[in-house]
């Protein structure tokens, strides 16, 4: 035990409501629910493990052999953990060549893993139990910055944070990136990750790649492996810049940068009655526009965000509150509250909590400050490298402070699913209106999503990548509670399932490759007009399918079995229900048609 003094210190942190993140306030308001016995129990359950930066997603029984690999949430959508016989940590391209040659010669299944493994689906799993993992953890160097050409060449394991920081030191910027900097460039390209913009080439990082070096298997005559250098003129770059890790190991990436610039950000809150129309025009009006939608609160928060002249005064910083170091105790309290609300079917409790969280986030401008210290009002003006992405929870010194990222699997904290898909601009209004009809029918069904900061809407553009976006679109990002117990239905399960099916099937939405549950990938490959070109390049680069697995083949439509029929499968997104047993009949959830989209099949609580 760590001693009573320490417990007290933690109470003070929570009790004084110091704003480490929004949940502090929530915990305060919900404190009364927790009896002393329960709180004490919490302490004895041992939350005071000293933490360091996120755990390596690869764990080996013996040094680098006999390993398991997961994602940063420590579990895949089907609740499996994958195995590998051996993991390698190359530091340069020559090492990669040797490794891929050796794998090719021995017919070894192989996958690239990153230091983070921040994707939810199981892309990282080598097939079977005896595959190899090639980690990009030490492929972490910035190789060259060409100030004149405004390019930057990096190894594939370099983090987004490194790219942002190093570019800025040279007076340059990568304009469009994800909002979370705890990602590697290789991983970002792997899943087509993006920020939000309809301007220029759009918000995807892969649109800013000018050259890419990839190590692939090769025939014996070529030494079993080779480095392929793909430049913008090369047709194959369209396959390699969103590759799902299936073509080989990306060694180096050259990015196109721009001179560092300043931006001005203002959040505008409006009611959501005209959101369908606004969603279409807003993205054309502002370069870095995005929208946060709170359907139950009937609110939409518009991010008015544009470049301003470099001499505009302001030194704003974005440190998104949910990506800040969060005390483990606070996370545990929140998780227990959520578990209790789920158990009791307490929708009102969720709505109250969601409202408090939203108000706290809004009052603190989501973590924007005008000068790196406090928020004094809009607009917040600052340098692009301080505003585009954040993730201070990654480098919190977790020893002593006992904080972590909210989803860190080593503490009792957030555990969730993410459903994320993009809807073409031509139908986005209809999609939003369908969701609004659901809101009318079941307003409280949306509070669970609002507890995770609502629906994030971001702009993406049609891409030349074979597995990139097919048309200009709005990407919808929904995060929601997941039970530790696979057979437990979620409160208002039906609402989220119906939105998922409306988005993915009725309007042909494209799932984010790095998020989602299996159902979202059902038939996905038919939505890509150049899928056959991708498959051709895959066969050419990796004819032995070393970088593919049964699961990746299923997603690509090359094998059956992506979704399964078993008890409770719909609860986990492992199937669309067709029998009541796919839901949780003993807990009152049955397979029924959708309320707005009649073709949907969703797990609905009887009587609702
Ligand atoms: C908190 C959080 C915030 C996020 N925010 C955003 C966001 O704002 N926008 C967005 O679009 N996404 C976002 N994501 C999703 C994220 O961008 C993707 O899941 C991304 O792919 C994860 O990158 P990673 O470095 O962890 O790669 P991993 O998840 O480890 O790998 C992804 C895939 O890429 C492959 N791969 C990685 N490196 C290489 C390489 N060198 N060569 C070949 N293949 C490789 C892997 O094999 C795997 O198939 C977020 C995720 C989290 C957890
Ligand atoms: C791997 O480790 C586990 C647990 O220690 C052990 O049971 C298993 O036999 C090991 N396998 C190999 C191939 O070493
Ligand atoms: C939403 O705002 C518009 C003006 O922007 C107003 O006309 C409308 O009445 C409002 N709707 C609701 C439900 O408050
Ligand atoms: C910024 O610079 C431009 C010319 O480079 C000048 O016209 C403008 O007045 C300056 N603005 C500020 C706020 O200093």
XYZ file of C-alpha atoms and ligand atoms in Angstrom:
703
model
C 0.000 0.000 0.000
C 1.177 3.461 -0.749
C 0.057 5.104 2.483
C -2.767 7.297 3.600
C -1.035 10.582 2.860
C -1.031 9.734 -0.771
C -4.725 8.967 -0.784
C -5.408 12.334 0.731
C -3.363 14.047 -1.876
C -5.498 12.415 -4.501
C -8.676 13.477 -2.823
C -7.431 17.017 -2.885
C -6.793 16.873 -6.574
C -10.278 15.640 -7.221
C -11.902 17.641 -4.456
C -10.483 20.988 -5.467
C -11.740 20.440 -8.978
C -8.383 21.357 -10.479
C -8.980 21.125 -14.182
C -6.707 18.427 -15.481
C -9.453 17.541 -17.818
C -13.174 17.806 -18.022
C -13.796 14.741 -15.970
C -12.583 16.429 -12.787
C -15.757 18.364 -12.686
C -17.810 15.325 -13.473
C -16.246 13.409 -10.676
C -17.032 16.210 -8.312
C -20.659 16.246 -9.255
C -20.932 12.488 -8.987
C -18.829 12.061 -5.850
C -21.912 11.682 -3.716
C -22.699 8.401 -5.435
C -19.613 6.750 -4.069
C -19.857 5.432 -0.578
C -16.677 5.459 1.472
C -16.527 1.686 1.218
C -16.529 1.889 -2.521
C -13.845 4.507 -2.578
C -11.696 2.504 -0.237
C -12.197 -0.506 -2.403
C -10.847 1.504 -5.269
C -7.631 2.150 -3.421
C -7.145 -1.463 -2.525
C -7.627 -2.525 -6.079
C -4.212 -1.052 -6.662
C -4.536 1.888 -8.993
C -1.243 3.277 -7.841
C 0.969 1.564 -10.308
C 3.703 3.878 -11.467
C 3.250 4.515 -15.130
C 5.554 5.585 -17.869
C 4.932 6.405 -21.497
C 2.477 4.040 -23.179
C 3.317 0.426 -22.899
C 4.856 -1.223 -25.915
C 1.952 -3.062 -27.561
C 4.320 -5.985 -28.061
C 5.044 -8.237 -25.104
C 7.440 -11.159 -25.260
C 7.856 -14.035 -22.838
C 11.524 -14.300 -23.642
C 13.662 -11.577 -25.149
C 12.037 -10.703 -28.494
C 10.556 -14.178 -28.969
C 7.264 -15.823 -28.105
C 5.332 -12.560 -28.222
C 1.842 -11.139 -28.159
C 0.692 -7.972 -29.869
C -2.411 -5.857 -29.382
C -3.487 -2.286 -29.974
C -3.117 0.495 -27.415
C -6.461 -0.516 -25.891
C -4.956 -3.975 -25.239
C -7.736 -5.777 -27.085
C -9.068 -6.029 -30.639
C -12.731 -5.644 -31.645
C -13.232 -9.419 -31.449
C -11.478 -9.375 -28.040
C -8.558 -11.377 -29.319
C -4.870 -10.783 -28.712
C -2.460 -11.868 -31.437
C 0.723 -13.878 -31.314
C 4.070 -13.722 -33.029
C 7.110 -15.920 -32.807
C 9.592 -13.102 -32.938
C 9.875 -9.327 -33.055
C 12.647 -7.362 -34.727
C 13.684 -3.769 -34.119
C 15.467 -2.518 -37.252
C 17.042 0.936 -37.178
C 17.864 1.427 -40.844
C 16.844 0.429 -44.309
C 19.593 -2.205 -44.673
C 18.178 -4.031 -41.639
C 14.751 -3.985 -43.252
C 16.122 -5.451 -46.457
C 17.736 -8.323 -44.576
C 14.600 -8.988 -42.549
C 12.221 -8.999 -45.487
C 14.650 -11.156 -47.475
C 14.820 -13.620 -44.632
C 11.032 -13.695 -44.254
C 10.628 -14.242 -48.003
C 13.192 -17.000 -48.092
C 11.542 -18.772 -45.169
C 7.950 -18.087 -46.157
C 7.388 -16.337 -42.800
C 4.225 -14.372 -42.209
C 5.156 -10.850 -41.218
C 3.563 -7.576 -40.112
C 4.758 -4.095 -39.345
C 4.064 -2.893 -35.816
C 4.546 0.619 -34.448
C 5.490 1.794 -30.983
C 1.890 2.921 -30.469
C -0.459 0.527 -32.264
C -3.192 3.130 -32.103
C -5.445 1.490 -34.696
C -8.419 -0.395 -33.324
C -8.797 -3.203 -35.940
C -6.342 -6.070 -36.122
C -4.162 -4.954 -39.035
C -1.056 -5.637 -36.997
C -1.634 -9.378 -36.545
C 0.547 -11.743 -38.539
C -1.342 -14.828 -39.647
C -1.093 -17.823 -37.340
C 1.075 -18.094 -34.243
C 4.533 -18.196 -35.737
C 4.733 -14.972 -37.686
C 7.215 -12.152 -37.342
C 6.737 -8.561 -36.292
C 8.896 -5.774 -37.601
C 8.649 -2.851 -35.203
C 9.329 0.662 -36.462
C 10.136 1.867 -32.931
C 13.772 2.623 -33.810
C 13.110 3.754 -37.362
C 12.588 7.069 -35.679
C 14.887 9.576 -37.330
C 14.268 12.654 -39.404
C 16.714 12.084 -42.271
C 16.683 15.371 -44.125
C 14.897 18.701 -44.312
C 15.310 20.553 -47.586
C 14.418 24.155 -46.790
C 14.622 25.206 -50.422
C 12.382 22.484 -51.839
C 10.342 22.534 -48.630
C 10.434 18.800 -48.137
C 11.194 16.545 -45.228
C 12.398 12.945 -45.457
C 11.710 10.778 -42.416
C 11.923 7.160 -41.380
C 8.507 5.580 -41.120
C 8.466 5.227 -37.324
C 8.841 8.959 -36.750
C 5.936 10.328 -34.727
C 3.613 13.061 -35.880
C 4.886 15.135 -32.970
C 8.450 14.832 -34.238
C 7.393 15.856 -37.740
C 5.560 18.894 -36.422
C 8.385 19.972 -34.088
C 11.256 19.402 -36.502
C 9.495 21.086 -39.406
C 8.730 24.126 -37.255
C 12.383 24.431 -36.249
C 13.135 24.836 -39.947
C 10.314 27.372 -40.328
C 8.116 24.843 -42.111
C 4.795 23.098 -41.512
C 2.842 20.032 -42.562
C -0.547 21.707 -43.010
C -2.970 18.770 -42.716
C -2.616 16.119 -40.024
C -4.669 14.141 -37.506
C -5.423 15.949 -34.240
C -3.568 13.459 -32.065
C 0.206 13.482 -32.384
C 0.799 10.025 -30.878
C 0.860 8.368 -34.276
C 3.684 7.325 -36.568
C 3.940 8.477 -40.154
C 3.962 4.843 -41.323
C 0.803 4.121 -39.326
C -0.899 7.278 -40.546
C -0.291 6.284 -44.154
C -1.256 2.705 -43.339
C -4.840 3.683 -42.547
C -5.268 6.930 -44.514
C -5.453 9.157 -41.441
C -6.461 12.788 -41.810
C -7.389 16.085 -40.208
C -10.142 18.309 -41.592
C -10.116 20.356 -44.791
C -11.831 20.621 -48.150
C -9.244 23.022 -49.490
C -6.449 22.133 -51.881
C -5.740 18.415 -51.775
C -7.750 18.020 -48.579
C -6.879 16.854 -45.099
C -5.208 13.467 -45.621
C -1.540 13.139 -44.778
C -1.027 10.831 -47.758
C -1.882 13.665 -50.137
C 1.255 15.423 -48.907
C 3.630 12.565 -49.764
C 6.024 13.248 -52.632
C 8.138 10.126 -52.341
C 8.057 6.871 -50.472
C 10.599 4.051 -50.098
C 9.131 0.637 -49.452
C 10.894 -2.674 -48.873
C 9.026 -5.576 -50.455
C 9.663 -9.269 -51.057
C 11.428 -10.084 -54.325
C 12.376 -13.157 -56.360
C 15.533 -15.092 -55.372
C 17.413 -13.551 -58.294
C 16.901 -10.146 -56.668
C 18.031 -11.346 -53.254
C 14.526 -12.040 -51.892
C 13.847 -8.372 -51.062
C 14.156 -4.985 -52.647
C 13.684 -1.306 -52.000
C 11.207 0.368 -54.310
C 11.324 4.127 -54.597
C 7.952 5.540 -55.564
C 7.653 9.167 -56.583
C 4.615 11.228 -57.481
C 4.833 10.204 -61.137
C 4.679 6.573 -60.162
C 1.276 4.945 -60.508
C 2.199 2.554 -57.665
C 2.354 5.399 -55.172
C -1.463 5.348 -55.310
C -1.357 1.853 -53.825
C 1.465 2.462 -51.348
C 0.279 5.714 -49.835
C -2.719 3.967 -48.221
C -1.483 0.373 -48.006
C -3.064 -1.128 -44.856
C 0.417 -2.523 -44.251
C -0.169 -5.138 -46.970
C 2.520 -4.261 -49.523
C 5.725 -4.418 -47.516
C 7.557 -2.225 -45.029
C 7.598 1.484 -45.709
C 11.103 2.601 -44.924
C 11.136 6.329 -45.619
C 8.654 9.000 -46.547
C 9.234 12.413 -48.087
C 6.594 14.974 -47.191
C 5.757 18.237 -48.912
C 5.780 21.119 -46.449
C 4.817 24.786 -46.513
C 6.335 27.805 -44.841
C 5.137 27.935 -41.236
C 1.997 30.028 -40.920
C -0.425 31.302 -38.338
C -4.078 30.487 -37.846
C -7.023 32.084 -36.115
C -9.593 29.877 -34.398
C -13.056 30.716 -33.096
C -15.640 28.205 -31.910
C -19.206 29.215 -32.743
C -22.054 27.373 -31.050
C -25.426 27.235 -32.799
C -28.520 25.079 -32.642
C -28.391 22.136 -35.035
C -31.669 22.644 -36.908
C -29.882 23.638 -40.140
C -26.858 21.372 -39.682
C -27.633 19.413 -42.877
C -27.221 22.547 -44.984
C -24.411 24.051 -42.950
C -22.322 20.881 -43.137
C -22.082 21.253 -46.907
C -21.141 24.928 -47.081
C -19.094 25.376 -43.911
C -16.197 23.279 -45.187
C -15.830 25.439 -48.288
C -15.729 28.599 -46.199
C -12.849 27.859 -43.804
C -9.631 26.015 -44.487
C -9.508 24.023 -41.223
C -13.239 23.844 -40.556
C -14.732 21.082 -38.463
C -17.950 20.628 -36.484
C -18.719 18.965 -33.173
C -22.313 17.818 -33.019
C -24.241 17.201 -29.787
C -27.517 15.716 -31.092
C -29.304 15.398 -27.741
C -28.405 18.966 -26.788
C -29.446 20.085 -30.300
C -26.170 21.944 -30.621
C -23.409 22.164 -33.184
C -20.057 23.797 -32.486
C -18.463 25.215 -35.612
C -14.730 25.622 -35.720
C -14.055 28.781 -37.715
C -10.412 28.285 -38.482
C -8.331 30.007 -41.159
C -4.817 31.160 -41.978
C -3.943 34.707 -41.008
C -0.912 36.867 -41.874
C 2.196 35.807 -39.996
C 2.476 39.176 -38.264
C -0.957 38.825 -36.631
C -0.337 38.931 -32.905
C -1.054 35.856 -30.803
C 0.721 32.830 -29.449
C -2.139 30.405 -28.957
C -1.720 26.753 -28.053
C -4.071 23.804 -28.422
C -3.780 21.126 -25.746
C -7.000 19.166 -26.263
C -8.380 18.396 -22.813
C -9.204 14.704 -23.377
C -5.611 14.150 -24.585
C -4.070 15.578 -21.382
C -2.574 13.495 -18.582
C -5.481 12.401 -16.424
C -5.292 11.085 -12.853
C -5.956 7.381 -12.724
C -8.323 7.791 -9.814
C -10.450 10.189 -11.770
C -10.563 7.787 -14.699
C -11.563 4.927 -12.432
C -14.362 6.962 -10.866
C -15.689 7.881 -14.255
C -15.534 4.328 -15.507
C -17.354 3.031 -12.440
C -19.991 5.714 -12.848
C -20.480 4.631 -16.437
C -20.651 0.961 -15.450
C -23.271 1.755 -12.815
C -25.322 3.855 -15.223
C -25.208 1.093 -17.806
C -26.214 -1.481 -15.228
C -29.125 0.634 -14.027
C -30.188 1.811 -17.482
C -29.742 5.327 -16.172
C -30.113 7.415 -19.336
C -30.876 10.574 -17.353
C -27.648 10.189 -15.451
C -25.757 9.898 -18.701
C -27.439 12.985 -20.107
C -26.549 14.996 -17.024
C -22.961 13.858 -17.158
C -22.763 14.564 -20.889
C -24.113 18.075 -20.384
C -21.587 18.799 -17.643
C -18.740 17.456 -19.754
C -19.796 19.498 -22.767
C -20.168 22.689 -20.772
C -16.771 22.202 -19.178
C -15.094 21.585 -22.512
C -16.789 24.561 -24.138
C -16.008 26.898 -21.244
C -12.368 25.928 -21.617
C -12.384 26.170 -25.415
C -11.608 22.426 -25.591
C -8.087 23.127 -24.402
C -7.190 26.167 -26.502
C -5.308 28.936 -24.737
C -4.365 32.344 -26.076
C -0.818 32.173 -24.739
C -0.143 28.612 -23.642
C -1.470 29.318 -20.155
C -4.995 30.662 -20.112
C -7.963 31.093 -22.379
C -9.160 34.681 -22.417
C -11.455 34.613 -25.442
C -11.773 34.103 -29.179
C -10.170 34.333 -31.601
C -7.181 32.277 -30.588
C -4.323 33.150 -32.925
C -1.121 31.173 -33.022
C 1.376 29.210 -35.039
C 0.097 26.190 -36.909
C 2.501 23.811 -35.144
C 0.931 24.753 -31.799
C -2.658 24.365 -32.958
C -3.120 21.417 -35.298
C -2.370 18.434 -33.079
C -1.810 17.659 -29.415
C -1.370 14.808 -26.956
C 0.358 15.925 -23.785
C -0.793 12.740 -22.016
C 1.855 10.881 -24.003
C 4.804 12.503 -22.310
C 3.498 13.059 -18.842
C 5.948 11.750 -16.297
C 3.579 9.229 -14.888
C 5.736 8.228 -11.974
C 4.578 10.003 -8.860
C 1.770 11.817 -10.606
C -0.129 8.677 -11.489
C -1.664 10.019 -14.612
C -2.156 8.553 -18.043
C -3.975 8.926 -21.313
C -7.669 8.259 -20.575
C -7.718 4.983 -22.530
C -4.448 3.579 -21.170
C -5.170 -0.100 -20.654
C -2.959 -0.300 -17.570
C -5.442 1.691 -15.516
C -9.134 1.250 -15.057
C -10.157 3.952 -17.476
C -12.014 4.515 -20.695
C -12.899 1.467 -22.733
C -14.833 2.160 -25.898
C -15.707 1.376 -29.463
C -15.297 3.850 -32.289
C -17.510 3.953 -35.330
C -16.090 6.302 -37.938
C -17.139 6.676 -41.558
C -17.208 9.336 -44.246
C -20.404 10.294 -46.056
C -20.228 11.912 -49.498
C -21.138 15.613 -49.572
C -23.924 14.837 -52.038
C -25.865 12.808 -49.449
C -24.564 14.191 -46.168
C -27.658 16.336 -45.643
C -29.910 13.292 -45.969
C -27.738 11.355 -43.548
C -27.864 14.124 -40.970
C -31.637 14.408 -41.360
C -32.040 10.667 -40.805
C -30.021 10.924 -37.619
C -32.124 13.910 -36.567
C -35.250 11.762 -37.000
C -33.700 9.275 -34.595
C -33.019 12.110 -32.171
C -36.698 13.040 -32.285
C -37.692 9.464 -31.456
C -35.100 8.741 -28.779
C -33.258 11.891 -27.681
C -31.621 10.342 -24.633
C -30.171 7.610 -26.793
C -27.466 10.087 -27.802
C -26.168 10.993 -24.365
C -23.737 8.081 -24.321
C -22.031 9.524 -27.406
C -22.045 13.006 -25.930
C -20.172 11.726 -22.892
C -17.324 11.170 -25.359
C -17.593 14.688 -26.747
C -20.322 14.126 -29.300
C -19.964 13.464 -32.998
C -16.808 14.929 -34.508
C -17.398 15.900 -38.147
C -14.351 16.479 -40.337
C -13.803 17.172 -44.008
C -11.938 14.831 -46.328
C -11.391 15.032 -50.085
C -11.481 12.543 -52.941
C -8.047 10.981 -53.311
C -5.938 9.359 -55.992
C -5.019 6.652 -53.468
C -6.680 3.406 -54.540
C -7.925 2.850 -50.988
C -8.398 6.554 -50.267
C -11.624 8.547 -50.195
C -13.706 8.204 -53.355
C -15.412 11.584 -53.161
C -15.387 14.753 -51.095
C -17.021 13.844 -47.827
C -17.686 14.503 -44.162
C -16.129 12.014 -41.766
C -18.296 11.242 -38.706
C -16.535 10.021 -35.591
C -18.595 8.381 -32.783
C -17.090 7.043 -29.589
C -19.131 5.036 -27.098
C -18.992 2.823 -24.041
C -17.858 -0.762 -24.370
C -18.444 -3.255 -21.611
C -15.603 -5.416 -20.356
C -18.124 -8.230 -20.530
C -18.797 -9.238 -24.173
C -22.373 -10.386 -23.549
C -23.523 -7.133 -21.945
C -25.708 -5.012 -24.199
C -25.033 -1.275 -24.217
C -27.684 1.198 -23.097
C -29.370 2.427 -26.295
C -27.438 -0.113 -28.290
C -30.057 0.244 -31.026
C -29.409 3.912 -31.703
C -25.716 3.505 -32.390
C -26.269 0.371 -34.452
C -28.861 2.138 -36.551
C -26.595 5.131 -37.166
C -23.814 2.715 -38.129
C -26.047 0.916 -40.629
C -27.553 4.123 -42.023
C -24.090 5.537 -42.583
C -22.327 2.453 -43.892
C -25.113 0.754 -45.853
C -27.863 3.235 -46.696
C -25.464 6.015 -47.710
C -22.463 3.886 -48.637
C -20.147 5.481 -46.068
C -16.457 4.560 -46.139
C -15.189 3.302 -42.781
C -11.950 4.740 -41.402
C -9.421 1.912 -41.855
C -7.905 2.544 -38.428
C -11.135 2.447 -36.422
C -14.479 0.608 -36.440
C -15.912 -2.792 -35.641
C -15.992 -5.636 -38.166
C -19.521 -4.905 -39.468
C -18.365 -1.590 -40.869
C -15.994 -3.433 -43.229
C -18.709 -5.723 -44.613
C -18.519 -5.446 -48.418
C -16.217 -2.450 -48.093
C -13.964 -3.259 -51.006
C -16.823 -2.888 -53.496
C -16.941 0.791 -52.604
C -13.477 1.439 -54.069
C -13.438 1.807 -57.839
C -9.689 1.073 -58.030
C -9.684 -1.840 -55.596
C -8.556 -4.204 -58.355
C -5.541 -1.989 -59.049
C -4.605 -2.153 -55.380
C -4.928 -5.940 -55.366
C -2.758 -6.155 -58.490
C 0.039 -4.167 -56.864
C -0.313 -6.291 -53.731
C 0.094 -9.490 -55.777
C 3.067 -8.038 -57.602
C 4.875 -6.829 -54.470
C 3.990 -9.712 -52.156
C 3.081 -12.720 -54.267
C 3.436 -15.089 -51.285
C 0.926 -13.053 -49.207
C 3.457 -12.733 -46.398
C 2.064 -9.379 -45.274
C -1.573 -10.548 -45.494
C -3.595 -12.460 -42.934
C -6.896 -14.266 -43.012
C -8.510 -11.209 -41.461
C -7.073 -8.762 -44.007
C -8.186 -11.095 -46.801
C -11.685 -11.057 -45.333
C -11.753 -7.265 -45.276
C -10.522 -7.152 -48.866
C -13.334 -9.513 -49.865
C -10.918 -12.305 -50.798
C -12.236 -14.634 -48.098
C -15.526 -15.209 -46.318
C -16.020 -14.918 -42.609
C -15.539 -11.266 -41.684
C -18.769 -11.424 -39.757
C -19.817 -14.454 -37.781
C -23.059 -15.893 -36.458
C -22.892 -16.561 -32.733
C -24.572 -15.576 -29.487
C -24.216 -11.889 -28.813
C -22.276 -11.196 -32.028
C -24.231 -8.019 -32.827
C -23.327 -6.540 -29.444
C -19.696 -6.550 -30.508
C -20.233 -5.541 -34.113
C -19.147 -8.998 -35.213
C -22.404 -9.396 -37.142
C -25.590 -7.623 -38.078
C -28.219 -9.441 -36.082
C -30.612 -11.777 -37.838
C -31.683 -13.792 -34.765
C -32.550 -12.613 -31.276
C -29.664 -14.720 -29.971
C -27.280 -12.360 -31.779
C -28.411 -9.726 -29.293
C -29.050 -10.375 -25.607
C -32.580 -11.805 -25.262
C -32.043 -12.784 -21.628
C -31.280 -9.128 -20.892
C -34.239 -7.866 -22.896
C -32.496 -6.983 -26.165
C -33.974 -8.458 -29.347
C -33.166 -8.240 -33.047
C -35.579 -5.769 -34.655
C -35.788 -3.514 -37.746
C -34.510 0.039 -37.510
C -36.816 2.856 -36.486
C -35.887 5.235 -39.306
C -34.031 2.899 -41.665
C -36.360 -0.082 -41.846
C -33.746 -2.257 -43.596
C -31.485 -1.982 -40.556
C -31.411 -4.878 -38.089
C -30.546 -3.741 -34.613
C -30.561 -4.972 -31.034
C -33.481 -3.198 -29.406
C -34.690 -3.321 -25.837
C -38.125 -4.897 -25.742
C -40.916 -2.439 -25.187
C -38.935 0.405 -26.768
C -6.388 9.180 -29.526
C -6.452 8.912 -31.011
C -6.710 9.958 -31.873
C -6.775 9.748 -33.251
N -7.020 10.814 -34.049
C -7.124 10.623 -35.382
C -7.371 11.714 -36.253
O -7.443 12.875 -35.821
N -7.526 11.467 -37.571
C -7.426 10.202 -38.075
O -7.585 10.025 -39.285
N -7.161 9.155 -37.285
C -7.011 9.338 -35.959
N -6.746 8.267 -35.164
C -6.549 6.947 -35.806
C -5.086 6.793 -36.209
O -4.684 7.842 -37.035
C -4.818 5.543 -37.018
O -5.365 4.459 -36.352
C -3.325 5.322 -37.288
O -3.207 4.349 -38.288
C -2.542 4.842 -36.090
O -1.166 5.017 -36.313
P -0.086 4.137 -35.573
O 1.222 4.800 -35.831
O -0.472 3.868 -34.190
O -0.089 2.826 -36.491
P -0.627 1.351 -36.197
O -2.016 1.405 -35.730
O 0.352 0.623 -35.374
O -0.562 0.741 -37.675
C -1.571 0.967 -38.636
C -1.301 0.139 -39.891
O -0.189 0.666 -40.591
C 0.765 -0.339 -40.812
N 2.088 0.265 -40.763
C 2.587 1.060 -39.804
N 3.848 1.432 -40.114
C 4.139 0.859 -41.297
C 5.283 0.864 -42.127
N 6.386 1.516 -41.805
N 5.235 0.154 -43.282
C 4.137 -0.542 -43.614
N 3.032 -0.566 -42.874
C 3.027 0.121 -41.721
C 0.540 -1.358 -39.722
O 1.003 -2.623 -40.104
C -0.955 -1.323 -39.621
O -1.494 -2.092 -40.641
C -6.621 8.439 -33.784
C -6.351 7.382 -32.925
C -6.253 7.603 -31.546
C -5.932 6.462 -30.651
C 5.749 -19.209 -24.910
O 5.498 -18.835 -23.580
C 4.436 -19.525 -22.957
C 4.228 -18.957 -21.568
O 5.424 -18.874 -20.881
C 4.746 -21.017 -22.939
O 3.649 -21.701 -22.376
C 5.009 -21.510 -24.344
O 5.401 -22.852 -24.337
C 6.097 -20.665 -25.007
N 6.255 -21.073 -26.384
C 7.438 -21.157 -26.970
C 7.431 -21.547 -28.397
O 8.470 -20.916 -26.394
C -32.291 27.640 -34.379
O -31.698 28.857 -34.767
C -32.384 29.512 -35.825
C -31.589 30.737 -36.188
O -30.269 30.414 -36.463
C -33.805 29.864 -35.416
O -34.482 30.414 -36.507
C -34.516 28.601 -34.965
O -35.767 28.935 -34.448
C -33.710 27.883 -33.889
N -34.358 26.632 -33.596
C -34.553 26.223 -32.359
C -35.231 24.908 -32.223
O -34.239 26.869 -31.388
C 1.536 42.934 -41.370
O 2.382 43.143 -42.481
C 1.761 43.805 -43.570
C 2.751 43.930 -44.709
O 3.703 42.929 -44.691
C 1.282 45.176 -43.139
O 0.593 45.787 -44.211
C 0.344 45.014 -41.958
O -0.009 46.284 -41.467
C 1.017 44.243 -40.839
N 0.015 43.988 -39.812
C 0.287 44.069 -38.523
C -0.831 43.738 -37.585
O 1.375 44.401 -38.087
